[in-house]
Coordinates of C-alpha atoms (C1' of nucleotides) in Angstrom, one line a residue:
Chain C
M1 CA 0.2 0.1 0.1
A2 CA 1.5 3.4 -1.1
N3 CA 1.1 5.2 2.7
R4 CA -0.6 4.9 5.7
F5 CA -3.5 7.0 5.0
I6 CA -4.3 4.7 2.1
S7 CA -3.9 1.6 4.1
K8 CA -5.6 3.0 6.9
L9 CA -8.8 3.6 4.7
N10 CA -8.5 0.1 3.2
G11 CA -8.8 -1.1 6.8
Y12 CA -11.9 1.0 7.1
A13 CA -13.5 -0.2 3.5
P14 CA -12.0 -2.2 1.0
L15 CA -10.5 0.1 -1.9
G16 CA -10.2 -0.9 -5.2
K17 CA -7.4 0.0 -7.8
A18 CA -8.9 3.2 -9.3
D19 CA -9.8 4.4 -5.6
I20 CA -5.8 3.6 -4.5
A21 CA -4.6 5.3 -7.5
V22 CA -6.9 8.5 -7.1
L23 CA -5.7 8.8 -3.1
E24 CA -1.9 8.3 -4.2
A25 CA -2.4 11.0 -6.6
A26 CA -3.8 13.6 -4.0
T27 CA -1.2 12.6 -1.5
A28 CA 1.8 12.5 -4.0
K29 CA 3.2 15.9 -3.3
P30 CA 3.7 16.1 0.8
R31 CA 5.4 18.7 2.4
D32 CA 7.8 18.6 5.1
Y33 CA 7.2 20.5 8.6
P34 CA 9.2 21.2 11.5
A35 CA 8.0 20.4 14.7
K36 CA 5.8 23.1 16.6
F37 CA 4.6 24.4 13.4
D38 CA 1.1 25.3 13.3
L39 CA -0.8 23.6 10.2
I40 CA -3.6 25.9 11.1
R41 CA -5.0 28.3 13.6
E42 CA -8.1 29.0 15.6
G43 CA -10.1 31.8 13.9
D44 CA -8.6 30.8 10.5
R45 CA -10.8 30.2 7.7
P46 CA -10.5 26.1 7.2
G47 CA -8.4 25.4 4.1
P48 CA -7.4 22.0 2.6
V49 CA -7.7 18.5 4.1
F50 CA -4.6 17.4 6.1
V51 CA -3.2 14.3 5.8
M52 CA -0.4 12.9 8.4
L53 CA 1.8 10.7 6.2
E54 CA 4.7 10.8 9.0
G55 CA 5.1 12.5 12.3
W56 CA 2.5 13.2 15.2
A57 CA 0.6 16.7 15.3
C58 CA -2.3 17.4 18.0
R59 CA -5.4 19.7 17.8
Y60 CA -5.6 22.2 20.6
K61 CA -6.9 25.0 22.0
I62 CA -5.9 28.2 24.1
L63 CA -8.0 29.3 27.1
P64 CA -8.4 33.1 28.0
N65 CA -6.4 32.5 31.0
G66 CA -3.4 31.1 29.0
T67 CA -3.8 27.1 29.8
R68 CA -3.9 25.0 27.0
Q69 CA -6.3 21.8 26.1
V70 CA -5.2 19.1 23.8
L71 CA -8.0 17.9 21.8
A72 CA -6.5 15.1 20.3
F73 CA -3.5 13.3 18.6
L74 CA -2.9 12.7 14.9
M75 CA -0.5 10.1 14.1
P76 CA 0.3 8.9 10.7
G77 CA -2.7 7.7 8.4
D78 CA -5.0 10.4 10.0
S79 CA -6.8 13.0 8.2
C80 CA -8.7 16.1 9.5
D81 CA -11.8 17.8 9.0
L82 CA -13.6 16.4 6.3
H83 CA -16.2 19.2 5.4
I84 CA -15.1 21.8 7.8
G85 CA -14.7 24.0 5.0
L86 CA -18.7 24.7 5.5
L87 CA -17.6 26.6 8.6
A88 CA -16.6 29.7 9.0
E89 CA -13.5 29.4 10.7
M90 CA -11.7 26.9 13.0
D91 CA -12.6 26.5 16.3
H92 CA -9.2 25.5 17.3
S93 CA -5.7 24.7 16.2
I94 CA -3.7 21.9 14.8
Q95 CA 0.3 21.8 15.7
T96 CA 2.9 19.3 14.4
L97 CA 4.7 17.9 17.6
V98 CA 7.9 16.8 15.6
P99 CA 9.1 17.2 12.1
S100 CA 6.4 15.8 10.0
V101 CA 5.4 14.9 6.4
V102 CA 1.9 16.2 5.8
A103 CA 0.0 16.3 2.2
T104 CA -3.1 18.4 1.7
I105 CA -6.0 18.1 -0.4
P106 CA -8.0 20.9 -1.5
R107 CA -11.2 20.7 -0.4
A108 CA -13.1 20.8 -4.1
E109 CA -10.5 17.8 -4.7
M110 CA -11.5 16.0 -1.9
D111 CA -15.3 16.4 -2.4
A112 CA -14.6 15.5 -6.1
I113 CA -13.2 12.3 -5.0
M114 CA -15.5 11.5 -2.6
D115 CA -18.1 11.8 -5.3
G116 CA -16.7 9.5 -7.8
H117 CA -15.5 7.1 -5.2
R118 CA -18.0 5.9 -2.8
A119 CA -15.8 3.2 -1.0
I120 CA -13.2 6.2 0.1
A121 CA -16.4 8.1 1.1
K122 CA -17.2 5.5 3.3
A123 CA -14.0 5.0 4.6
M124 CA -13.7 8.4 5.4
Y125 CA -17.0 8.3 7.0
V126 CA -15.9 5.5 8.9
G127 CA -12.9 7.3 10.3
Q128 CA -14.8 10.2 11.2
L129 CA -17.2 8.2 13.3
I130 CA -14.1 6.7 15.0
D131 CA -12.5 9.8 16.0
E132 CA -16.2 10.9 17.3
G133 CA -16.0 7.9 19.4
T134 CA -12.3 8.7 20.5
M135 CA -13.9 12.3 21.7
R136 CA -16.7 10.7 23.5
A137 CA -14.0 8.4 25.2
W138 CA -12.0 11.6 26.1
I139 CA -14.7 13.3 27.7
T140 CA -15.5 10.3 29.4
S141 CA -12.1 10.2 31.2
M142 CA -12.1 13.5 31.9
G143 CA -14.9 13.5 33.4
R144 CA -15.2 10.6 35.6
R145 CA -11.8 8.5 35.7
A146 CA -9.1 9.2 38.5
S147 CA -5.8 10.7 36.7
I148 CA -4.3 7.2 37.1
E149 CA -6.9 5.7 34.9
R150 CA -6.9 8.6 32.6
V151 CA -3.3 8.2 31.7
A152 CA -3.6 4.6 31.3
H153 CA -6.5 4.9 29.2
L154 CA -4.8 7.5 26.9
M155 CA -1.8 5.1 26.6
C156 CA -4.2 2.0 25.7
E157 CA -5.7 4.2 23.0
L158 CA -2.3 5.4 21.6
Y159 CA -1.1 1.9 21.7
I160 CA -4.3 0.3 19.9
R161 CA -4.2 3.0 17.2
A162 CA -0.3 2.7 16.6
R163 CA -1.1 -1.0 16.5
A164 CA -3.1 -0.7 13.9
I165 CA -1.2 1.5 11.3
G166 CA 1.7 -0.9 11.9
A167 CA 3.5 1.7 14.1
A168 CA 3.9 -0.4 17.3
D169 CA 5.3 -4.0 18.0
E170 CA 4.5 -6.3 20.2
R171 CA 5.0 -4.4 23.7
Q172 CA 7.0 -1.0 22.4
L173 CA 5.6 2.0 20.9
A174 CA 7.4 5.2 19.4
L175 CA 5.6 8.0 21.5
P176 CA 7.4 11.3 21.1
L177 CA 5.2 13.2 23.4
S178 CA 6.6 15.2 26.1
Q179 CA 5.0 15.4 29.5
L180 CA 3.8 18.5 29.1
V181 CA 2.0 18.2 25.7
L182 CA 0.3 14.9 27.9
A183 CA -0.8 16.7 30.4
D184 CA -2.3 19.4 28.5
A185 CA -4.3 16.5 26.7
L186 CA -5.3 14.8 30.1
G187 CA -6.1 17.7 31.7
M188 CA -3.7 17.9 34.7
T189 CA -0.5 19.1 35.8
P190 CA 2.9 18.1 34.3
V191 CA 4.4 17.2 38.0
H192 CA 1.2 15.1 38.6
L193 CA 1.5 13.5 35.3
N194 CA 5.2 12.5 36.3
R195 CA 4.0 11.1 39.5
V196 CA 0.9 9.2 38.0
L197 CA 4.0 8.0 35.1
K198 CA 6.2 7.0 38.1
E199 CA 3.2 4.8 39.7
L200 CA 2.4 3.1 36.8
R201 CA 6.0 1.9 36.2
L202 CA 6.3 0.9 40.1
K203 CA 3.3 -0.9 39.0
G204 CA 4.7 -2.8 36.5
A205 CA 2.0 -1.6 34.2
M206 CA 3.9 0.7 31.7
T207 CA 7.3 2.9 31.1
L208 CA 7.1 5.9 29.6
K209 CA 10.7 6.8 28.4
R210 CA 11.9 9.7 26.2
G211 CA 10.1 9.2 23.0
S212 CA 8.9 5.5 23.6
L213 CA 6.2 3.6 25.7
V214 CA 7.0 0.6 26.8
V215 CA 3.6 -1.6 28.0
T216 CA 5.2 -3.8 30.5
D217 CA 2.0 -5.5 31.6
P218 CA -0.9 -4.9 29.1
S219 CA -3.7 -6.7 31.0
K220 CA -2.7 -4.8 33.7
L221 CA -2.7 -1.3 31.9
V222 CA -6.1 -2.3 30.6
Q223 CA -7.5 -3.1 34.1
I224 CA -6.1 -0.1 35.4
A225 CA -7.7 2.0 32.6
G226 CA -10.8 0.1 32.7
F227 CA -10.3 0.4 29.0
D228 CA -13.1 -1.3 26.6
D229 CA -12.0 -0.7 23.1
N230 CA -15.3 -1.1 21.8
Y231 CA -15.0 2.4 20.0
L232 CA -11.8 1.8 18.4
H233 CA -12.8 -2.2 17.9
R234 CA -13.7 -1.9 14.5
R235 CA -10.5 -0.4 13.8
L236 CA -8.7 -3.5 15.1
R237 CA -10.9 -5.8 13.6
T238 CA -10.8 -4.5 10.1
A239 CA -7.6 -2.8 9.6
A240 CA -5.2 -4.4 7.4
Chain A
M1 CA -41.7 25.7 8.9
A2 CA -42.9 22.3 9.9
N3 CA -41.0 21.3 12.6
R4 CA -37.8 22.5 14.5
F5 CA -35.7 19.6 12.9
I6 CA -36.7 21.3 9.3
S7 CA -36.1 24.9 10.6
K8 CA -32.9 24.1 12.3
L9 CA -31.6 22.3 9.0
N10 CA -32.9 25.3 6.9
G11 CA -30.9 27.5 9.1
Y12 CA -27.8 25.7 8.3
A13 CA -28.5 25.5 4.5
P14 CA -31.3 27.3 2.6
L15 CA -33.7 24.6 1.9
G16 CA -35.7 24.4 -1.2
K17 CA -39.5 23.2 -1.6
A18 CA -38.8 19.8 -2.5
D19 CA -36.1 19.6 0.1
I20 CA -38.7 20.4 3.1
A21 CA -41.4 18.5 1.7
V22 CA -39.2 15.2 1.6
L23 CA -38.1 16.1 5.3
E24 CA -41.6 16.5 6.5
A25 CA -42.6 13.4 4.9
A26 CA -39.6 11.3 6.6
T27 CA -40.7 12.8 10.1
A28 CA -44.5 12.5 9.6
K29 CA -45.0 9.9 12.0
P30 CA -43.1 10.7 15.2
R31 CA -43.7 8.3 18.3
D32 CA -44.4 9.4 21.9
Y33 CA -41.5 8.1 24.4
P34 CA -41.8 8.7 28.4
A35 CA -39.2 10.1 30.3
K36 CA -36.1 8.0 30.9
F37 CA -36.6 5.8 28.1
D38 CA -33.5 4.3 26.2
L39 CA -33.9 5.2 22.4
I40 CA -30.7 3.1 22.0
R41 CA -28.2 1.2 24.1
E42 CA -24.5 0.9 24.2
G43 CA -23.7 -2.4 22.3
D44 CA -26.9 -2.2 20.0
R45 CA -26.5 -2.5 16.4
P46 CA -27.0 0.8 15.1
G47 CA -30.3 1.4 13.8
P48 CA -32.3 4.5 12.5
V49 CA -31.5 8.0 12.5
F50 CA -33.2 9.9 15.5
V51 CA -34.8 13.0 15.0
M52 CA -35.8 14.8 18.4
L53 CA -38.9 16.8 17.9
E54 CA -40.0 17.3 21.4
G55 CA -38.4 17.4 24.7
W56 CA -34.9 16.4 26.1
A57 CA -32.6 13.6 25.6
C58 CA -28.7 12.7 26.1
R59 CA -26.2 10.9 25.4
Y60 CA -24.5 8.9 28.2
K61 CA -21.8 6.1 29.1
I62 CA -21.9 3.7 32.3
L63 CA -18.4 3.5 33.4
P64 CA -17.4 0.0 35.2
N65 CA -17.2 1.8 38.6
G66 CA -21.2 2.5 37.9
T67 CA -20.5 6.2 37.7
R68 CA -22.1 7.9 34.4
Q69 CA -20.7 10.3 32.0
V70 CA -23.4 12.2 29.9
L71 CA -21.7 13.4 26.6
A72 CA -24.5 15.4 24.9
F73 CA -27.8 17.1 25.2
L74 CA -30.1 17.0 22.6
M75 CA -32.7 19.6 22.1
P76 CA -35.8 19.3 19.7
G77 CA -34.4 19.8 16.3
D78 CA -31.3 17.6 16.8
S79 CA -30.7 14.7 15.2
C80 CA -28.0 11.9 15.8
D81 CA -25.7 9.5 14.5
L82 CA -25.4 10.5 10.6
H83 CA -23.8 7.4 8.9
I84 CA -23.2 5.4 12.3
G85 CA -24.9 2.4 10.6
L86 CA -21.3 1.9 9.3
L87 CA -19.9 1.0 12.6
A88 CA -20.9 -2.3 14.2
E89 CA -22.3 -1.3 17.4
M90 CA -23.1 1.9 19.5
D91 CA -20.3 3.1 22.0
H92 CA -22.9 4.5 24.4
S93 CA -26.5 5.3 25.2
I94 CA -29.1 7.5 24.3
Q95 CA -32.2 8.2 26.8
T96 CA -34.8 10.7 27.1
L97 CA -34.8 12.9 30.1
V98 CA -38.2 14.1 29.9
P99 CA -41.8 12.6 27.6
S100 CA -40.4 13.3 24.1
V101 CA -41.7 13.1 20.7
V102 CA -39.2 11.6 18.3
A103 CA -39.0 10.4 14.8
T104 CA -37.2 7.8 13.4
I105 CA -35.6 7.8 10.0
P106 CA -34.5 4.7 8.6
R107 CA -30.9 4.6 7.6
A108 CA -31.5 3.3 3.9
E109 CA -34.4 6.4 3.4
M110 CA -31.7 9.0 5.0
D111 CA -29.1 7.9 2.6
A112 CA -31.4 8.3 -0.2
I113 CA -32.7 11.6 1.1
M114 CA -29.0 13.1 1.2
D115 CA -28.1 11.6 -2.4
G116 CA -31.0 13.3 -3.8
H117 CA -30.8 16.7 -1.8
R118 CA -27.7 18.1 -1.5
A119 CA -29.2 21.0 0.3
I120 CA -30.1 18.7 3.0
A121 CA -26.9 16.9 3.0
K122 CA -24.9 20.0 3.9
A123 CA -27.0 20.9 6.3
M124 CA -26.5 17.9 8.2
Y125 CA -22.9 17.9 7.3
V126 CA -23.1 21.6 8.9
G127 CA -24.9 20.2 12.1
Q128 CA -22.5 17.4 12.5
L129 CA -19.5 20.0 12.6
I130 CA -21.5 22.1 15.3
D131 CA -21.7 18.7 17.4
E132 CA -18.1 17.9 16.8
G133 CA -17.4 21.6 17.7
T134 CA -19.3 21.2 20.9
M135 CA -17.7 18.0 21.9
R136 CA -14.2 19.7 21.9
A137 CA -15.7 22.5 23.7
W138 CA -16.5 19.9 26.6
I139 CA -13.3 18.5 26.6
T140 CA -11.9 21.7 27.2
S141 CA -14.3 22.5 29.5
M142 CA -13.3 19.2 31.7
G143 CA -9.6 19.9 30.9
R144 CA -8.9 23.2 31.7
R145 CA -12.0 25.0 33.3
A146 CA -12.7 25.5 37.3
S147 CA -16.2 24.1 38.1
I148 CA -18.0 27.5 38.2
E149 CA -16.7 28.1 35.1
R150 CA -17.7 24.8 33.8
V151 CA -21.2 25.1 35.0
A152 CA -21.1 28.9 33.4
H153 CA -20.0 27.4 30.1
L154 CA -22.5 25.0 29.7
M155 CA -25.4 27.2 30.9
C156 CA -24.2 29.8 28.1
E157 CA -24.0 26.8 25.4
L158 CA -27.5 25.4 26.2
Y159 CA -29.1 29.2 26.1
I160 CA -27.7 29.9 22.9
R161 CA -28.7 26.3 21.3
A162 CA -32.2 27.2 22.8
R163 CA -32.2 30.6 21.5
A164 CA -31.3 29.3 18.1
I165 CA -34.3 27.0 18.1
G166 CA -36.4 29.8 19.3
A167 CA -36.8 28.0 22.7
A168 CA -35.7 30.8 25.1
D169 CA -36.7 34.2 25.5
E170 CA -34.8 37.2 26.2
R171 CA -33.8 35.9 29.9
Q172 CA -35.6 32.7 30.5
L173 CA -35.1 28.9 29.7
A174 CA -37.0 25.8 29.9
L175 CA -34.6 23.4 31.3
P176 CA -35.8 20.3 32.6
L177 CA -32.7 19.0 33.7
S178 CA -32.1 17.5 37.1
Q179 CA -28.8 19.0 39.0
L180 CA -28.1 14.8 39.0
V181 CA -27.6 14.9 35.4
L182 CA -26.3 18.1 35.0
A183 CA -23.7 17.0 37.4
D184 CA -23.0 13.5 35.1
A185 CA -22.7 16.2 32.1
L186 CA -20.4 18.5 34.0
G187 CA -18.0 15.5 35.4
M188 CA -18.7 17.0 39.2
T189 CA -20.7 15.6 42.3
P190 CA -24.3 16.7 42.6
V191 CA -23.3 18.2 46.0
H192 CA -20.9 20.3 44.4
L193 CA -23.0 21.4 41.7
N194 CA -25.5 22.8 43.9
R195 CA -23.1 24.7 45.8
V196 CA -21.8 26.1 42.6
L197 CA -25.5 26.8 41.4
K198 CA -25.9 29.1 44.7
E199 CA -22.4 30.7 44.3
L200 CA -23.6 31.7 40.4
R201 CA -27.2 32.7 42.1
L202 CA -25.7 34.8 44.6
K203 CA -23.2 36.6 42.1
G204 CA -26.4 37.6 40.4
A205 CA -25.3 36.0 37.0
M206 CA -28.1 33.2 37.0
T207 CA -30.8 31.2 38.7
L208 CA -31.3 27.6 38.0
K209 CA -34.8 26.6 39.3
R210 CA -36.7 23.4 39.0
G211 CA -37.2 23.5 35.2
S212 CA -35.7 26.6 34.2
L213 CA -32.5 28.9 33.8
V214 CA -33.0 32.6 34.5
V215 CA -29.8 34.3 33.0
T216 CA -29.9 37.3 35.2
D217 CA -26.9 38.9 34.0
P218 CA -25.8 37.4 30.5
S219 CA -22.4 39.5 30.1
K220 CA -21.4 38.3 34.0
L221 CA -22.5 34.5 32.9
V222 CA -20.4 35.1 29.7
Q223 CA -17.3 36.3 31.8
I224 CA -17.5 33.5 34.2
A225 CA -17.4 31.0 31.7
G226 CA -14.9 32.6 29.7
F227 CA -17.5 31.6 27.0
D228 CA -16.5 32.1 23.0
D229 CA -19.3 31.1 21.0
N230 CA -16.9 30.8 17.8
Y231 CA -18.0 26.8 18.0
L232 CA -21.6 27.8 17.6
H233 CA -21.6 31.0 16.2
R234 CA -22.5 29.8 12.9
R235 CA -25.6 28.4 14.0
L236 CA -26.5 32.0 15.5
R237 CA -25.6 33.6 12.5
T238 CA -27.5 31.5 10.4
A239 CA -30.0 29.9 12.1
A240 CA -33.5 31.3 10.9
Chain U
dC1 C1' -51.1 10.6 52.4
dG2 C1' -47.2 7.8 51.9
dA3 C1' -43.2 6.7 49.3
dC4 C1' -39.2 8.4 46.7
dA5 C1' -36.9 11.4 44.3
dT6 C1' -34.7 16.0 44.2
dT7 C1' -32.5 19.9 46.5
dT8 C1' -29.8 22.0 50.0
dT9 C1' -26.3 22.3 53.9
dG10 C1' -23.1 21.1 57.3
dA11 C1' -18.6 18.9 58.5
dT12 C1' -14.6 16.4 57.2
dC13 C1' -11.1 14.4 53.8
dT14 C1' -8.1 13.8 49.7
dA15 C1' -6.6 14.3 44.9
dG16 C1' -4.2 16.8 42.6
dG17 C1' -2.8 21.7 42.2
dT18 C1' 1.1 25.0 43.3
dC19 C1' 5.5 26.5 44.4
dA20 C1' 10.2 26.1 44.3
dA21 C1' 14.3 23.6 43.6
dC22 C1' 17.1 20.7 41.0
dA23 C1' 18.8 17.2 37.7
dA24 C1' 19.1 15.4 33.0
dA25 C1' 19.0 16.1 28.0
dA26 C1' 19.1 18.7 24.3
dG27 C1' 20.1 22.6 21.4
dT28 C1' 23.0 26.6 19.8
dG29 C1' 26.3 29.5 18.9
dG30 C1' 31.4 30.2 18.9
Chain P
dC1 C1' 33.6 20.0 20.3
dC2 C1' 32.7 22.7 24.1
dA3 C1' 30.5 26.3 27.1
dC4 C1' 25.9 27.6 27.8
dT5 C1' 21.0 28.8 27.6
dT6 C1' 16.6 26.2 27.0
dT7 C1' 13.3 22.6 27.5
dT8 C1' 12.2 18.5 30.1
dG9 C1' 11.6 15.5 33.8
dT10 C1' 11.8 14.6 38.9
dT11 C1' 11.4 15.3 43.5
dG12 C1' 9.7 17.5 48.0
dA13 C1' 6.7 20.6 51.0
dC14 C1' 2.4 22.6 51.5
dC15 C1' -2.2 23.9 50.1
dT16 C1' -7.0 23.9 48.1
dA17 C1' -11.0 22.3 45.0
dG18 C1' -13.6 19.7 45.2
dA19 C1' -14.9 14.9 46.7
dT20 C1' -17.5 12.1 50.2
dC21 C1' -20.6 11.1 53.9
dA22 C1' -24.6 12.5 56.5
dA23 C1' -28.9 14.3 57.5
dA24 C1' -32.9 17.4 56.7
dA25 C1' -35.7 20.0 53.6
dT26 C1' -38.5 20.3 49.9
dG27 C1' -40.6 18.5 45.9
dT28 C1' -43.6 15.1 43.2
dC29 C1' -46.6 11.7 42.1
dG30 C1' -49.2 7.6 42.5

DNA sequence: CGACATTTTGATCTAGGTCAACAAAAGTGG
DNA sequence: CCACTTTTGTTGACCTAGATCAAAATGTCG
């Protein structure tokens, strides 16, 4: 398969040769971006559809009091903001976390592709549904899970997602996210996150080192998280 | 306009006579449901598209430890789960909060309608984008706002949404949500919510009585919430 | 009226925040 | 390649927002 975007979509709905060819053409000229580069900012007019081919990015929002909330992580294969061109302006920003390779598909082209290729449209909708499920899981985590459960839950999510795109092996996963960024995603303090990570390490569930996550004891991690992969299940079952 | 669903969609994308007629037909035979009735449960195969015509409902999830997280409120005009038929099972439940009138549109019919009526498709997509923006606002609230800000923010959201469908007057809004349900939506304890409501009342920002919200001082409420209606703005600008 | 659900208040406790300092990496410029 | 600044991670001491527990007051409805 040409790239992770295509293979991810193919996992959601089987694509034909023509589908793959048109997606290859659309993502043929990606650009390199440095780390901490805003692909688009809150208040901007929505532009093209972004497709992450390599690297990591996050959606985030800055609050009046200066704090930041990370809303989602984007990893290779992920795309964003289907249809968002219908809205007047972005309600959040998207920033690379590490040097990344990103393709952009103009809105009109994306619409045309989806009109002409039902399988692609279907796969994109599945992807969007999964993203929505992920958002619901985040709301649930923030509202009703203790900090250690929340951390464990996010790590389960990232591990499963990475597995699904073949970016993780049995126990290990490259995870270039600083504790500061993770804390902003989890709605907690970097200091407290650090302590929670220590606790998870001492419990033998997982170890987060600079740049990589080692899942020492998957079942223990899942149990701490109260993780139910229903919202990601389909991804697992059908991903290539 | 025939019903709030149609007038809401018409606010998102101008509908023609034929569009309106087909929507009228599709929602012509709604059903009455009592309060606390599960329209669909976590684990169920997704069924038809639900359209709230009268009443209130919420999406929610029950956690292993028995606590509940409310994920969204549905008010008249709201519909849910476009495309969700593509997924194997629901990752959350939807329950009426008061006796409600709900129309169901079979998935195949909805697809056909959207294929044949681009304006309706567009309006549905706008609605979905707004719902996504709302979810992002909830994540932000849960992660980075203090409890009083969070409460104020949710009340702003509900007020604006109610205004947009003509269900609120200048300062008042029928809001049949118990403090228990609100607490489950805000990720806090009913006890603490009660104290926060008292504080908001004493500050002269708003009063929540049984079944109705009175916004005493809108600008104060907005200021406490740090409310930026960008994510609902389009709804306001374009709603009828 | 009686049973039950919701709201309100008080007393106490704790998870997680805040503040501060230091250590370890990782850039950066000469 | 080395000082040097900046970012990231780690730990300790202390504090507070919000949870928990308990009980009374108020509403609602069959």
